[in-house]
CSV table of C-alpha atoms in Angstrom, one decimal:
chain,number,residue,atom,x,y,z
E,1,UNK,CA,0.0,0.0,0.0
E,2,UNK,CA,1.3,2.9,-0.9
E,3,UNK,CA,1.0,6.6,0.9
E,4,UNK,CA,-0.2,9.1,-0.9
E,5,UNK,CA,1.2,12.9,0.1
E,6,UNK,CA,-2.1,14.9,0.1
E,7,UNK,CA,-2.0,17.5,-3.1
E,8,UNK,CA,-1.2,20.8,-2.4
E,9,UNK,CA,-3.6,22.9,-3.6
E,10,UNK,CA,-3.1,26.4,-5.3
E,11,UNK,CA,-4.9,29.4,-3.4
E,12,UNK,CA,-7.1,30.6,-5.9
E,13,UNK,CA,-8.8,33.9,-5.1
E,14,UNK,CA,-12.1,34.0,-3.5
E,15,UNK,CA,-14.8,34.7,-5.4
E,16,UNK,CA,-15.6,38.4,-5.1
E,17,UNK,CA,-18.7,39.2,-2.5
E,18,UNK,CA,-19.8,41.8,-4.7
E,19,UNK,CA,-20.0,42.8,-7.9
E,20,UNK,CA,-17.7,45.6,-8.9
E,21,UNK,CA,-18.0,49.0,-7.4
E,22,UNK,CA,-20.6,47.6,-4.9
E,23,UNK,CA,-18.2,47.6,-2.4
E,24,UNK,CA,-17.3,50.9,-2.6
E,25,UNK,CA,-21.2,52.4,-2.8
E,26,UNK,CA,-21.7,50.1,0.6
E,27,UNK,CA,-18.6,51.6,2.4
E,28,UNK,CA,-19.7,54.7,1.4
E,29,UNK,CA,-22.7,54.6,3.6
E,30,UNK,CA,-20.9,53.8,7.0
E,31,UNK,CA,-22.7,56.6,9.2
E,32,UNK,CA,-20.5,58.7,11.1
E,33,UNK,CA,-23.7,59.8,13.5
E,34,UNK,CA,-26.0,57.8,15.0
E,35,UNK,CA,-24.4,54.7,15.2
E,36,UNK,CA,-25.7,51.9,17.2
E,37,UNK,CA,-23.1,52.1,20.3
E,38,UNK,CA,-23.9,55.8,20.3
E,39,UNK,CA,-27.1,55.3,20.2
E,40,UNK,CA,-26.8,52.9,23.2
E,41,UNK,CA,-24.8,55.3,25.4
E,42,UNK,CA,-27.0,58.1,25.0
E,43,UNK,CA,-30.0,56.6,26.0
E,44,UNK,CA,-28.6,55.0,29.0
E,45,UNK,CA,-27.4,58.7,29.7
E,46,UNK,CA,-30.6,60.3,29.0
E,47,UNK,CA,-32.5,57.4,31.6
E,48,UNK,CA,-30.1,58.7,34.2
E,49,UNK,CA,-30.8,62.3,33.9
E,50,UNK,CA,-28.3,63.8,32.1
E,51,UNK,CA,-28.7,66.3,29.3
E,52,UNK,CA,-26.4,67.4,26.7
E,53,UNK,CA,-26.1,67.8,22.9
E,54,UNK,CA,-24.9,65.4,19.7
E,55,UNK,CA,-22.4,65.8,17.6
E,56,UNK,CA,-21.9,69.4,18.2
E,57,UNK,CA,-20.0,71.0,15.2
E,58,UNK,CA,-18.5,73.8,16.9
E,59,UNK,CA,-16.0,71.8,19.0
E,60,UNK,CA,-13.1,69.9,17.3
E,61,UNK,CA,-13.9,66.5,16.2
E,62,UNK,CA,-17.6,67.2,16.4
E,63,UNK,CA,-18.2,65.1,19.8
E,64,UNK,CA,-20.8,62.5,19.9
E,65,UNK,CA,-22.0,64.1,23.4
E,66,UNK,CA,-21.6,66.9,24.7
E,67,UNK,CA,-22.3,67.6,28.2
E,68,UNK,CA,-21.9,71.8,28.9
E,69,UNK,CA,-22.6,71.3,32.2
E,70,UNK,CA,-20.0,69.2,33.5
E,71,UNK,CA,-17.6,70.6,31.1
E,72,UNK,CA,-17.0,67.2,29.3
E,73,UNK,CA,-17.1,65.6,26.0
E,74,UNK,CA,-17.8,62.2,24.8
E,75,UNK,CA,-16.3,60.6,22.2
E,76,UNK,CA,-17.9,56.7,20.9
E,77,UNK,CA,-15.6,55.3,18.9
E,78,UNK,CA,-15.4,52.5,16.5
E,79,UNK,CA,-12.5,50.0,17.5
E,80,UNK,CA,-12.1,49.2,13.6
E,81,UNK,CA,-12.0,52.7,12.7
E,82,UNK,CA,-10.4,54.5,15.5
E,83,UNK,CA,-7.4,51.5,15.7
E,84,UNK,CA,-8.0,50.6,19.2
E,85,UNK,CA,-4.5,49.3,19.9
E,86,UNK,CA,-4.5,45.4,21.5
E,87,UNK,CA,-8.0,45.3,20.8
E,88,UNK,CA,-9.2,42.4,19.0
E,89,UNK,CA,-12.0,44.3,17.2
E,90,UNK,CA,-9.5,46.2,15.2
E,91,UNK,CA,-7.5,44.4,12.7
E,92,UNK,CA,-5.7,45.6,9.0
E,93,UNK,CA,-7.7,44.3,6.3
E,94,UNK,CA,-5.4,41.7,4.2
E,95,UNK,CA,-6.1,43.6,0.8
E,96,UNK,CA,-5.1,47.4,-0.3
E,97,UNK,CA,-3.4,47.1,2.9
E,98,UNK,CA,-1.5,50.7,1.8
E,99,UNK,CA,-4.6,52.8,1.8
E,100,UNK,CA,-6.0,51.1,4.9
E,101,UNK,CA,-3.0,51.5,6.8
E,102,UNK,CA,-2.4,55.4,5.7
E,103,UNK,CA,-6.7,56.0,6.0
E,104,UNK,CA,-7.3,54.6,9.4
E,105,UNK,CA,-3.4,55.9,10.8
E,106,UNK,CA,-4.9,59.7,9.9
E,107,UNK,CA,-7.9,59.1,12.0
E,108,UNK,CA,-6.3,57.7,14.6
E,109,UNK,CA,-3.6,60.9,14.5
E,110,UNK,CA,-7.0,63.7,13.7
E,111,UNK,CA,-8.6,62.1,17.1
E,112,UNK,CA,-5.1,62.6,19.1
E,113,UNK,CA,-5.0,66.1,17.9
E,114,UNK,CA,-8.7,66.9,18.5
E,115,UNK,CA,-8.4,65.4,22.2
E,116,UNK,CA,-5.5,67.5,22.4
E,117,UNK,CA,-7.5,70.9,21.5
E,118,UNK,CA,-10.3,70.0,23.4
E,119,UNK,CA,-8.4,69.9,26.9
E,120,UNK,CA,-6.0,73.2,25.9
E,121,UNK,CA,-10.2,74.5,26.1
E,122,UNK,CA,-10.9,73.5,29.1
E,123,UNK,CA,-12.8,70.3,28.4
E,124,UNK,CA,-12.4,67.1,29.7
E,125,UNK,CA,-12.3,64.1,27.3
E,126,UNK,CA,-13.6,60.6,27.7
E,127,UNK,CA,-13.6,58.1,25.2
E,128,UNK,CA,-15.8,54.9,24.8
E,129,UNK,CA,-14.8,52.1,22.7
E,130,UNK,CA,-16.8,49.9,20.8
E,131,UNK,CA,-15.3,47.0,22.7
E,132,UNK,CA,-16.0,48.4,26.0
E,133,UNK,CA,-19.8,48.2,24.9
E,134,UNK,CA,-20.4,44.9,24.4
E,135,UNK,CA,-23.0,42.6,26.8
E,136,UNK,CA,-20.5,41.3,29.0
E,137,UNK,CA,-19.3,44.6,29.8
E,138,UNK,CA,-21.5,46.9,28.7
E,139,UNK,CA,-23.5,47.6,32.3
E,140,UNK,CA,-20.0,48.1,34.0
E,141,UNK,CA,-18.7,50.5,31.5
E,142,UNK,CA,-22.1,52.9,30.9
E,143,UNK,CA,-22.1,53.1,35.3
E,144,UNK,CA,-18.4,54.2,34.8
E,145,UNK,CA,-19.0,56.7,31.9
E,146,UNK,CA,-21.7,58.3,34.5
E,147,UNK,CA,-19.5,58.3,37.6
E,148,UNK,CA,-16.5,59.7,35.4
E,149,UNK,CA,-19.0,62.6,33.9
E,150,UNK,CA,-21.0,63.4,37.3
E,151,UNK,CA,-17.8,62.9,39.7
E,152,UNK,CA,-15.3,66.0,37.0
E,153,UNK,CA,-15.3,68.6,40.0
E,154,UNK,CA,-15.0,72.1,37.5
């Protein structure tokens, strides 16, 4: 009897998911507002009596929530889009790895330099990752947020 060794096969490129320039239209219309994490932490905000404003344009970086009162701002971030660094939500896509690597590097340098602004005003910044939000966490980080917005002595 003989042993066969097992044929190695050639890595033939995946079928495309969708057909050409799809892609691009459905990447297109990523919201930068209203997002579903955002979403989330404002309403658990709202239920515990805080009031502030969204995505207010005259502040750098145009903060998800703003909260004039305590002198703080919120930022939600996406892990994927924000590179959360050691987070396992954020990884560099395989393909056009140049363009991803130079896009998602200038957000992640922009959202530095907007924090930084933000605090030479005064304001203090707190930022909420995508990551943070999920159910196994979620309770714990939103009670946190609260305590960090509510306990800013200014």
């Amino acid at each position: 009897m003989t042993v066969r060794k097992p044929q190695r096969r050639s890595r033939a490129k995946r079928p495309e998911k969708y057909e050409r320039g799809t892609r691009s239209y459905t990447m297109s219309h990523i919201r930068g507002k209203d997002t579903s994490i955002e979403v989330l932490t404002r309403s658990y905000l709202f239920r515990r009596g805080l009031r502030f404003r969204k995505n207010d344009r005259r502040y750098p970086g145009h903060p998800d929530i703003v909260l004039p009162k305590w002198h703080v701002v919120v930022f939600v971030n996406g892990c994927f889009w924000h590179m959360h660094e050691g987070c396992s939500k954020h990884s560099m896509p395989k393909s056009n790895v140049e363009f991803w690597t130079a896009k998602l590097t200038r957000n992640r340098d922009r959202d530095r330099r907007q924090c930084a602004e933000l605090e030479a005003m005064g304001w203090h910044v707190i930022t909420v990752w995508e990551c943070e939000l999920d159910k196994a966490h979620r309770e714990e980080r939103l009670a946190r947020l609260y305590d960090e917005i509510t306990g800013v002595s200014h």
